[in-house]
Coordinates of C-alpha atoms in Angstrom, one line a residue:
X131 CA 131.2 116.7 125.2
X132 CA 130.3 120.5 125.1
X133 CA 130.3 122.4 128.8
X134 CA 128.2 124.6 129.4
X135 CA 129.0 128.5 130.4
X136 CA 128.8 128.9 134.0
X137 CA 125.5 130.7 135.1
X138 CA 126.9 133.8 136.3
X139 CA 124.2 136.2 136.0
X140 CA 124.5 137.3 132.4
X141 CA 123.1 135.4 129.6
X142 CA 125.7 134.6 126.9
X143 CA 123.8 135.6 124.1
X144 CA 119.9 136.8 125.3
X145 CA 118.8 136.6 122.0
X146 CA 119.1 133.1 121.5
X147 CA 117.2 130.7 123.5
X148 CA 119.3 127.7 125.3
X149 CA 116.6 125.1 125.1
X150 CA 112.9 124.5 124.6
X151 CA 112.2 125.9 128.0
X152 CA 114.0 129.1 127.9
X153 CA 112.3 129.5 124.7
X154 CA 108.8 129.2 126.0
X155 CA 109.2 131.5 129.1
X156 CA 111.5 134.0 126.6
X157 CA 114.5 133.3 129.8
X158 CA 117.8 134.9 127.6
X159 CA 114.7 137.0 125.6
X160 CA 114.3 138.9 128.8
X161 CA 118.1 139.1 129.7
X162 CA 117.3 137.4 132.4
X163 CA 118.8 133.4 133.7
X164 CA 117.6 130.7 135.5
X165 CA 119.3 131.5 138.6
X166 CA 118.0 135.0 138.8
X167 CA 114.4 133.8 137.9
X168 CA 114.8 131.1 141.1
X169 CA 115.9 133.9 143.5
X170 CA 113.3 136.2 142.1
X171 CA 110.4 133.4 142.8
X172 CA 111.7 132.6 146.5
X173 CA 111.9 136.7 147.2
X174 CA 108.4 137.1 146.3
X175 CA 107.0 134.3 148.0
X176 CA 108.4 135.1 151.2
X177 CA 107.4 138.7 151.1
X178 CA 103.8 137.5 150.5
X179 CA 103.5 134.2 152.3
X180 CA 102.0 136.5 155.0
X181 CA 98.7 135.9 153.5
X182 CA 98.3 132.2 154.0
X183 CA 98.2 133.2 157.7
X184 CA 96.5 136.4 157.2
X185 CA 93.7 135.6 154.6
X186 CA 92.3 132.9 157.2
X187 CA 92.5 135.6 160.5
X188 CA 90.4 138.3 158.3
X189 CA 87.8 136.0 156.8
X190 CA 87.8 133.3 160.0
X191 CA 86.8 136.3 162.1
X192 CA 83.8 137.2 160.9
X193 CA 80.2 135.6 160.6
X194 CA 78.0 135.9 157.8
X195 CA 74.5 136.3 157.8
X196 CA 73.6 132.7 160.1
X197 CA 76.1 133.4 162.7
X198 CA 78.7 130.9 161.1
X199 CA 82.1 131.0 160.5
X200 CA 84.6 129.4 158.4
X201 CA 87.3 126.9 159.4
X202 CA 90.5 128.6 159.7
X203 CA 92.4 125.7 158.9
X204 CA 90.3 125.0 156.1
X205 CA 90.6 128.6 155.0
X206 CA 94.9 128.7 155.4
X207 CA 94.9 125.1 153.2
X208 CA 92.6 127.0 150.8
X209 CA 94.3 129.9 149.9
X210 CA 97.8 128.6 149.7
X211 CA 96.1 126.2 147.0
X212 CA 94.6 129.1 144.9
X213 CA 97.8 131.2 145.6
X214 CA 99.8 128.5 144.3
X215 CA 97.8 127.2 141.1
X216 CA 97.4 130.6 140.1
X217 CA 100.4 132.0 140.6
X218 CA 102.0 128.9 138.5
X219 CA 99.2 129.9 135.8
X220 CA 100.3 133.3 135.4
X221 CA 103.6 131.8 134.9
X222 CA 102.7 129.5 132.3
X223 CA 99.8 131.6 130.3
X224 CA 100.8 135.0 131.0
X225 CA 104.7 134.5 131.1
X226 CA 104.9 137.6 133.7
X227 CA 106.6 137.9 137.0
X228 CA 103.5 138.3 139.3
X229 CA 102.2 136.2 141.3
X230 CA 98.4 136.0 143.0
X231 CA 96.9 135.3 146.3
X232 CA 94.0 136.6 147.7
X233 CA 93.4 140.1 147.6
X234 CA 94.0 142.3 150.9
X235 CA 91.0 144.9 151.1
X236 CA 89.0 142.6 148.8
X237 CA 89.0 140.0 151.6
X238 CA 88.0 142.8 154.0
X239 CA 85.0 143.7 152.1
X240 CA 83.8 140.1 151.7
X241 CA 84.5 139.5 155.6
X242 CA 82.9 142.7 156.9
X243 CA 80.2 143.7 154.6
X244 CA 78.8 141.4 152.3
X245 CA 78.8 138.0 154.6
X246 CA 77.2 139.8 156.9
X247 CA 74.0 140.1 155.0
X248 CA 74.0 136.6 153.7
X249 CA 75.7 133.4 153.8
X250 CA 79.2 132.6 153.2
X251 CA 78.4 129.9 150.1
X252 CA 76.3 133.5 148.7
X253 CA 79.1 135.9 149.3
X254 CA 81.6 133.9 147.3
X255 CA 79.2 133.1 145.0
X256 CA 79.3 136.9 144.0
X257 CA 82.7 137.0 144.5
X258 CA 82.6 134.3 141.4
X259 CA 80.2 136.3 139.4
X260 CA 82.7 139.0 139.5
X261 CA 85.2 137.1 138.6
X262 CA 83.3 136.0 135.2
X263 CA 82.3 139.6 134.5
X264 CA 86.0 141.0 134.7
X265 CA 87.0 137.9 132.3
X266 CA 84.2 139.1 130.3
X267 CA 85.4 142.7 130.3
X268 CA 89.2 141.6 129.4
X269 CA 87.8 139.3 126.7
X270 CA 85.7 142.3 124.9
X271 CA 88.5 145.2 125.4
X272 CA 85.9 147.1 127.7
X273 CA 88.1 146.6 131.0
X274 CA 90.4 149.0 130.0
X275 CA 87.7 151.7 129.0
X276 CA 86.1 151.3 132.6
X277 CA 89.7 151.4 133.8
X278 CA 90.2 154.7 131.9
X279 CA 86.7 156.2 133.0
X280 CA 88.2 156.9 136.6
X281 CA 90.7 159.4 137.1
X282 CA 94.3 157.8 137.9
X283 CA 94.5 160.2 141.2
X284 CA 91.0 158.8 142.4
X285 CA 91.9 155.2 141.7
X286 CA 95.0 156.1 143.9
X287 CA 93.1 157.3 146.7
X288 CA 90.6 154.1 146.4
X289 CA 94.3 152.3 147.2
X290 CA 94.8 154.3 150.1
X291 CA 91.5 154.2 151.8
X292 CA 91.6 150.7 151.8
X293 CA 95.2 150.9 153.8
X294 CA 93.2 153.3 156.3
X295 CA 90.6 150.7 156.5
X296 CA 92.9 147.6 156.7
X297 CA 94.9 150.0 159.6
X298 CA 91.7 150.8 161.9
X299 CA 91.1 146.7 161.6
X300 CA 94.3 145.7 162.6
X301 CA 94.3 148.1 165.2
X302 CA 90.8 147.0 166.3
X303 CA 91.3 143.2 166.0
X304 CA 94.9 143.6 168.4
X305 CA 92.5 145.6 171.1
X306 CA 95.0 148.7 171.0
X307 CA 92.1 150.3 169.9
X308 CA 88.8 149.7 171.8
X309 CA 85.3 151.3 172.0
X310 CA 84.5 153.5 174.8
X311 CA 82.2 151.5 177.0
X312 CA 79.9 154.8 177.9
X313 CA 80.3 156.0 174.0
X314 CA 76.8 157.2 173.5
X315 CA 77.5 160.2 176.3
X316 CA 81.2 160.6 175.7
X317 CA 83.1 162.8 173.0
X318 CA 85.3 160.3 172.0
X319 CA 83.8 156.8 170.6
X320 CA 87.0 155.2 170.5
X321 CA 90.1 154.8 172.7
X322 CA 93.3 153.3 173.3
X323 CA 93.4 149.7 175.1
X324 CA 91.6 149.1 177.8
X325 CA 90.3 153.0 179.5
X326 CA 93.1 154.2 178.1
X327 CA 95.8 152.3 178.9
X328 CA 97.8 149.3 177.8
X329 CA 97.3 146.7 180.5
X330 CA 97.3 143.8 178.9
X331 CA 100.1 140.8 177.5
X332 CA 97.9 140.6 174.4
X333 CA 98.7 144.1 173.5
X334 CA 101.8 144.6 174.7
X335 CA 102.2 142.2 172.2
X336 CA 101.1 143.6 169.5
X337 CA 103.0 146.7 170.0
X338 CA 106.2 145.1 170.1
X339 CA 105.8 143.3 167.5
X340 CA 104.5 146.2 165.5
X341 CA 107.6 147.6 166.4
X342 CA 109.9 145.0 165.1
X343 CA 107.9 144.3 161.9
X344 CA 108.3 148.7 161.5
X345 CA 112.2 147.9 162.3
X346 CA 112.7 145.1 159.3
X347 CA 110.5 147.4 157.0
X348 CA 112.9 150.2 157.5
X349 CA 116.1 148.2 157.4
X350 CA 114.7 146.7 154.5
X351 CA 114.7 143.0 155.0
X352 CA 113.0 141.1 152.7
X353 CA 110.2 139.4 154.3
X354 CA 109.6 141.3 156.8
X355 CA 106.2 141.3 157.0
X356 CA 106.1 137.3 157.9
X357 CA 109.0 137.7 159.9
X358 CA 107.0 140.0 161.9
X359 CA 103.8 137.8 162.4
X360 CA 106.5 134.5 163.4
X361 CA 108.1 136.7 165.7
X362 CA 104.9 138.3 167.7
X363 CA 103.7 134.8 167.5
X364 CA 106.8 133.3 169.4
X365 CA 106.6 136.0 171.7
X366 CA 103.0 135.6 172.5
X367 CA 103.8 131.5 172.6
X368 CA 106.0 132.7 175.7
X369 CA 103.7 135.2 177.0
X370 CA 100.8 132.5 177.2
X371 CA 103.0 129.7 178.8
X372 CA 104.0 131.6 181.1
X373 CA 101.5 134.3 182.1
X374 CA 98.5 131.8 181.2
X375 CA 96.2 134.9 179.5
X376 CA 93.6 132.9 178.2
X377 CA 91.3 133.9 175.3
X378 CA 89.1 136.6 175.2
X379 CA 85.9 135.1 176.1
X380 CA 85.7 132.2 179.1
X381 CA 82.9 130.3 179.4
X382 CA 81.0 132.8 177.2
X383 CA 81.9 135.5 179.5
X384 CA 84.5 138.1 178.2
X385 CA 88.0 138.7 179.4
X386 CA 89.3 142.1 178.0
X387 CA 92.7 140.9 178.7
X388 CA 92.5 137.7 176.7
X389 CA 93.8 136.9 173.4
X390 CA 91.4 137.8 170.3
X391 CA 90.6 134.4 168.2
X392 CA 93.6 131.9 169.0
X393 CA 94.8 131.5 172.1
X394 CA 98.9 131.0 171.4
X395 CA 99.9 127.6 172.1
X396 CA 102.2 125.2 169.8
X397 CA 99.4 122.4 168.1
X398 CA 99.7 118.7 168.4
X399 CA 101.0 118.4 164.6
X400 CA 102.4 120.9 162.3
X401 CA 102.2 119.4 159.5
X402 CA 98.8 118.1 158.3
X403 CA 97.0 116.4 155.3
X404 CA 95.1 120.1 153.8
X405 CA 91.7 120.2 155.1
X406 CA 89.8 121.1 151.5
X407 CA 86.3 121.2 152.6
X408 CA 85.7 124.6 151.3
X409 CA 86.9 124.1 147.7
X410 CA 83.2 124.0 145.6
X411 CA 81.0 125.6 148.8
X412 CA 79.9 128.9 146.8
X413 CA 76.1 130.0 145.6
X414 CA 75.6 131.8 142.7
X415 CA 72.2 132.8 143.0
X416 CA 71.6 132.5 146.4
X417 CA 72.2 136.0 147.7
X418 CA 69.8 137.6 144.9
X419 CA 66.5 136.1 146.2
X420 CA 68.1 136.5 150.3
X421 CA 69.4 140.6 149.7
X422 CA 67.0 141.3 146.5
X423 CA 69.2 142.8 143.8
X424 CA 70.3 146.1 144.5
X425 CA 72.5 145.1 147.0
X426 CA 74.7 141.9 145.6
X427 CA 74.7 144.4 142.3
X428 CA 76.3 147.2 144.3
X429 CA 78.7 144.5 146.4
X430 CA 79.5 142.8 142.7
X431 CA 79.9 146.3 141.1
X432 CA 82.4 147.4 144.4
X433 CA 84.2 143.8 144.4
X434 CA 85.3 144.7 140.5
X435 CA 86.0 148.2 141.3
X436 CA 88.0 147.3 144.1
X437 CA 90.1 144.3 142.3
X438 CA 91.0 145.4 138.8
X439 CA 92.0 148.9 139.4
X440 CA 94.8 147.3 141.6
X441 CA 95.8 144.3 139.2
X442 CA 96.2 146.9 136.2
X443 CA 98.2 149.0 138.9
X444 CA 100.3 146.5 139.9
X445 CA 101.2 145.0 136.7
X446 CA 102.2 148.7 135.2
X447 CA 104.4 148.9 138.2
X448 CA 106.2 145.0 138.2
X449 CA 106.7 146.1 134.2
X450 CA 108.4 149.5 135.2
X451 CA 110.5 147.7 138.2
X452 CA 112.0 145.3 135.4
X453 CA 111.9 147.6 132.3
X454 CA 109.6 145.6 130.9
X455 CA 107.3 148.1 129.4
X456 CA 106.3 149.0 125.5
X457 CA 106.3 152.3 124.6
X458 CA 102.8 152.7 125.5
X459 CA 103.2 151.9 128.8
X460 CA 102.3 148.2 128.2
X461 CA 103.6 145.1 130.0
X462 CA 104.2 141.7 127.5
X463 CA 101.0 139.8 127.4
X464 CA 99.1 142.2 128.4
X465 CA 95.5 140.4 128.0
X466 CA 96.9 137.0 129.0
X467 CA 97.6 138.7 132.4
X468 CA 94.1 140.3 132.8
X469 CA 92.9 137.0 131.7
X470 CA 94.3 135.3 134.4
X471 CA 93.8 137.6 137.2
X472 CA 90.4 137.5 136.5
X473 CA 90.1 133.3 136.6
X474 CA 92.2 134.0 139.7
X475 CA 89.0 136.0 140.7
X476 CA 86.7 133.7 140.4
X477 CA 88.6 130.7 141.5
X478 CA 88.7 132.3 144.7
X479 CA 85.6 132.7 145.2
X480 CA 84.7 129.3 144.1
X481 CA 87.6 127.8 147.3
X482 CA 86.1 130.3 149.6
X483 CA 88.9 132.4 149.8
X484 CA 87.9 135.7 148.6
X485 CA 88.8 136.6 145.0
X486 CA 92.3 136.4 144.2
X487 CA 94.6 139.2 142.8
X488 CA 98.2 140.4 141.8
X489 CA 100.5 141.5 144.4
X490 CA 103.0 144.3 144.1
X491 CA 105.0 142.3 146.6
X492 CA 106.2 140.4 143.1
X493 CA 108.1 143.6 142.4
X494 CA 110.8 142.5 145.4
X495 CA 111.2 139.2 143.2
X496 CA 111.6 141.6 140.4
X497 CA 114.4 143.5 141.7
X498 CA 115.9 139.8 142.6
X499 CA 116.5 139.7 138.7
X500 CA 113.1 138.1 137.9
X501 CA 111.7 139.1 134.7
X502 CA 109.5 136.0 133.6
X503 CA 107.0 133.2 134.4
X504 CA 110.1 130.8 135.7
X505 CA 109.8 133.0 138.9
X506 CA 106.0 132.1 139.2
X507 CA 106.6 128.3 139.2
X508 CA 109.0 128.9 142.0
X509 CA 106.6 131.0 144.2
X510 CA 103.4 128.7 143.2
X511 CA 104.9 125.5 144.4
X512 CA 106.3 127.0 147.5
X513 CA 102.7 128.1 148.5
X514 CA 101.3 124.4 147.5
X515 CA 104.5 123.1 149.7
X516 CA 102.5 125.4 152.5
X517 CA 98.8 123.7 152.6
X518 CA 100.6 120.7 154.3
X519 CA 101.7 123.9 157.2
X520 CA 97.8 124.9 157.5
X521 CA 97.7 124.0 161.6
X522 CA 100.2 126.8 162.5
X523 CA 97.2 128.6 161.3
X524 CA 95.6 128.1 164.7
X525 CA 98.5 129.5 166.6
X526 CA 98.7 133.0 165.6
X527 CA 96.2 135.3 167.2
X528 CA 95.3 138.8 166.3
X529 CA 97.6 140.8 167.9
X530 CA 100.2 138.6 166.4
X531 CA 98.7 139.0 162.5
X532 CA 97.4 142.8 163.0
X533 CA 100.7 143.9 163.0
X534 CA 100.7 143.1 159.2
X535 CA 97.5 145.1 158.3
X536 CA 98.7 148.0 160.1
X537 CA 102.0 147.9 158.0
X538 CA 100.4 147.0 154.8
X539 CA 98.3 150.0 155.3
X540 CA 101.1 151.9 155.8
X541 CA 102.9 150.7 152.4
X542 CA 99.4 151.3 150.5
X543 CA 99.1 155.0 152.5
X544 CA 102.6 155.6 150.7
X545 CA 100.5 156.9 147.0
X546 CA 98.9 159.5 149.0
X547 CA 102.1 161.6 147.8
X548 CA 100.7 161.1 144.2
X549 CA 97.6 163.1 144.6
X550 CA 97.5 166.8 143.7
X551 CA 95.8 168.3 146.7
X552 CA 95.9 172.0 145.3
X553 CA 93.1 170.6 142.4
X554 CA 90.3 170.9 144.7
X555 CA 88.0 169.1 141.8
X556 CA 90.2 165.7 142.4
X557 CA 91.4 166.4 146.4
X558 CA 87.7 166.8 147.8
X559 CA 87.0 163.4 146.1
X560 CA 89.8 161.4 147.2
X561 CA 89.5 163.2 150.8
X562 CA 86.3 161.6 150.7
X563 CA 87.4 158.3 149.4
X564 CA 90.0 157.9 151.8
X565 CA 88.5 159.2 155.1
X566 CA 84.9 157.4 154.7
X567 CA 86.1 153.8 153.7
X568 CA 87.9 153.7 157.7
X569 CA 85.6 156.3 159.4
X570 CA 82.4 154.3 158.1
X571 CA 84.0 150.8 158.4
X572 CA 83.2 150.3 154.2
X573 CA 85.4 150.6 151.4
X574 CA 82.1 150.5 149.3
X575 CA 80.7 153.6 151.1
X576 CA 84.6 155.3 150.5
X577 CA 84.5 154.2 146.5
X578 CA 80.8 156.0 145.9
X579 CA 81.8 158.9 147.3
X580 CA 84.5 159.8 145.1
X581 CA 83.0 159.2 142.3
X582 CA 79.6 161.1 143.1
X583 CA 81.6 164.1 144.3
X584 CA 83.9 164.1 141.3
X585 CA 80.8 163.5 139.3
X586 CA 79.1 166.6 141.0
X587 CA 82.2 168.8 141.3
X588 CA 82.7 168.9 137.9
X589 CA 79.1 169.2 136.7
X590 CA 79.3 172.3 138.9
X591 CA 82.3 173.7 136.9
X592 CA 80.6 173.3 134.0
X593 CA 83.3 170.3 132.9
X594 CA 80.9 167.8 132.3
X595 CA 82.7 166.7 129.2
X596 CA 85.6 166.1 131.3
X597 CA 83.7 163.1 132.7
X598 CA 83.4 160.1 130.8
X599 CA 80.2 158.7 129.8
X600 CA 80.6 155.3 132.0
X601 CA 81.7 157.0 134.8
X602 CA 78.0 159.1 134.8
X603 CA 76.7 155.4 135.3
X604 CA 78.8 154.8 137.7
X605 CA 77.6 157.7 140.1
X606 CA 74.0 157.0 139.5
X607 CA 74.9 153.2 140.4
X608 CA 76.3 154.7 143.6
X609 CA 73.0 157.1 144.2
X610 CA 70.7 154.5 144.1
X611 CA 73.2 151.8 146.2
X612 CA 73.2 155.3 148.9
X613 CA 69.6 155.4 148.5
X614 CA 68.9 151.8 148.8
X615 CA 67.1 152.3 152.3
X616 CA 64.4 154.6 150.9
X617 CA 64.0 152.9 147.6
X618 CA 63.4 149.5 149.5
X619 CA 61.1 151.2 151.8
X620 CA 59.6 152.5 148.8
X621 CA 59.0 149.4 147.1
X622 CA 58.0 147.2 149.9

């Protein structure tokens, strides 16, 4: 009986396959073994499990149009389920080493703009349209042409205004930074804590663990980010048994001191059967005859803006971490990715979870020696493994989580170096980009303003044939979403 080699890292011949498997996922193709794909899987999944905690505090948080809000149970069992079915079919169809959850900054937008203006089932039922139309636009070759109609430098400051916007909600949703009770006749609209001070256990709490989460990122620690949220929730676990803080509101009244959304206290179970009583509860059609049909337009329009730019970004970079690029620049499977990413999309929207996305967290499970879809089915059924987890999700308040926005906006606030701020014609617009999505509370509001002003700028340069033809429709798009208060005043 033959023994096999021992696995130590190096494929004994990468050009021939060892089995039917390692043929399929292209294992020794790659250079790569089943060892180094496992480790590569359990890296990324535990620099992104983060978001099965995360996902539920940012959408659970806000109310849509009615005043309702969404389980945050429901939402945790949810998005582990979509994270893991379609991180295991990027693995299987697209063969790649990324894996999906829902999309930070996407889940923002659906939580604090469109909702808002319309039900939940109505907001993820655009969230599923978009979803369709970026399948559509992989299927007919024209998402790349859109994709190459805005400049690379203001796609990179798109990325960075949605750190900046993620930052001031973290830093908002921990209390550390408050609105000035007496804004309307003060200078200053915002402050720190509570009049200026941090008085509280809540955001002492915050800043600690803030502090820690910064610590790990620095040291480099793999995980860090969830490390972070388990450790400001143990500390605020301790801090509520003893100190006995309370939540925010008591007895409708509010308490500045108390916690924001979960008060910090162990549940009766941790593990649970998944509560899936969100998975189906979307409206296509709804939010057209509720918001008329400039406005889902725009939000669709923003939603694929917002999501595809950062896929195509993420999967250039995962190819470049594992040298796993053509020599145009081109991942392996490049269509089967985009294909899947945007199912992902829609299938998000369709489990209430906000649309789902690649995550350049993938590229720690890259460096781990990952280099194909074996990683993925690793990562996918440790976030299925995590539905059954979905009552810690009522443990961690926001000034445990916040500390993960405010460092993921620091890690996306990293491409600001990328930008050439002596070309005025690209600067002003991705100054604008970036200062407007956090200053206005709207990544939509940052997005048009780019592109109007680097539709303008260049129009008054006389470079108009530096602009490409989609991106003209883009602007005018933008003008009329800008506009939308006149024009509806104008119709009515």
């Amino acid at each position: 009986m033959a023994i096999a080699p021992p696995d130590n890292g190096i494929p004994s011949d990468p050009a021939q396959p060892r089995n039917g498997f390692d043929r399929f996922f292209e294992v020794s193709a790659r250079g790569s073994t089943m060892s180094r794909e496992v480790r590569g899987g359990l890296a990324t999944f535990f620099t992104m499990a983060y978001i099965v905690v995360l996902n539920p505090l940012i959408l659970g948080g806000a109310a849509d149009g009615d005043g309702k809000k969404l389980s945050i149970p429901a939402l945790a069992a949810a998005t582990a389920l979509v994270a893991g079915l379609m991180t295991i079919l990027m693995g299987v169809v697209g063969r790649f080493p990324m894996a999906l959850a829902a999309g930070l900054g996407v889940n923002a937008l659906v939580a604090f703009e469109i909702a808002p203006q319309m039900t939940w089932a109505d907001a993820m039922g655009l969230v599923v349209i978009e979803g369709v139309l970026i399948a559509i636009l992989v299927l007919t070759g024209l998402r790349t042409a859109v994709f190459r109609s805005v400049p690379t430098q203001l796609k990179t400051a798109i990325g960075v205004g949605i750190g900046l916007f993620l930052t001031i909600i973290g830093l908002v949703d921990a209390g550390f930074v408050r609105r000035v009770p007496d804004a309307a006749n003060s200078t200053v609209p915002v402050g720190l804590g509570i009049n200026g001070k941090i008085v509280s256990w809540p955001m002492l709490v915050f800043v600690v663990g803030l502090l820690v989460t910064l610590v790990l990122v620095v040291r480099r620690v793999r995980g860090a980010i969830l490390i972070g949220i388990l450790a400001s929730t143990m500390l605020a676990i301790i801090v509520e048994a003893v100190a006995k803080v309370g939540p925010s509101f008591v007895d409708g009244k509010p308490n500045p001191e108390g916690w924001s959304l979960n008060v910090p206290k162990l549940p009766e179970r941790l593990v649970d059967i998944p509560d899936l009583s969100l998975l189906g509860n979307f409206n296509v059609l709804g939010s057209w005859s509720r918001a008329g049909w400039l406005i889902p337009l725009m939000f669709v329009f923003t939603l694929l803006i917002t999501d595809f730019f950062d896929t195509m970004g993420t999967m250039v970079a995962i190819g470049q971490e594992g040298d796993m690029l053509d020599g145009q620049g081109t991942p392996p499977r490049a269509k089967e990715i985009l294909l899947v990413d945007s199912i992902a999309a829609a299938a998000g929207g369709a489990a209430s979870v906000s649309s789902n996305t690649s995550y350049i967290e993938s590229a720690s499970g890259v460096a781990e020696g990952a280099r194909t879809g074996v990683a993925n089915l690793v990562t996918g059924a440790l976030f299925l493994l995590a539905m059954f987890l979905s009552p810690l999700s009522t443990v961690v308040p926001f000034e445990a989580a916040s500390t993960a926005l405010v460092v993921v906006g620091f890690l996306m606030m990293t491409a600001v170096r990328t930008i050439d701020w002596t070309d005025y014609e690209i600067a002003i617009p991705a100054f604008l980009t970036i200062t407007l999505m956090p200053f206005t509370y709207s990544i939509s509001n940052g997005i048009g303003a780019g592109i109007i002003s680097y539709v303008v700028l260049k129009l008054a340069r006389g470079k108009a044939r530096e602009v490409h033809p989609l991106l003209y429709a883009v602007a005018v798009l933008f003008v009329l979403y800008f506009l939308r208060g006149p024009i509806e005043s104008a119709l009515m």
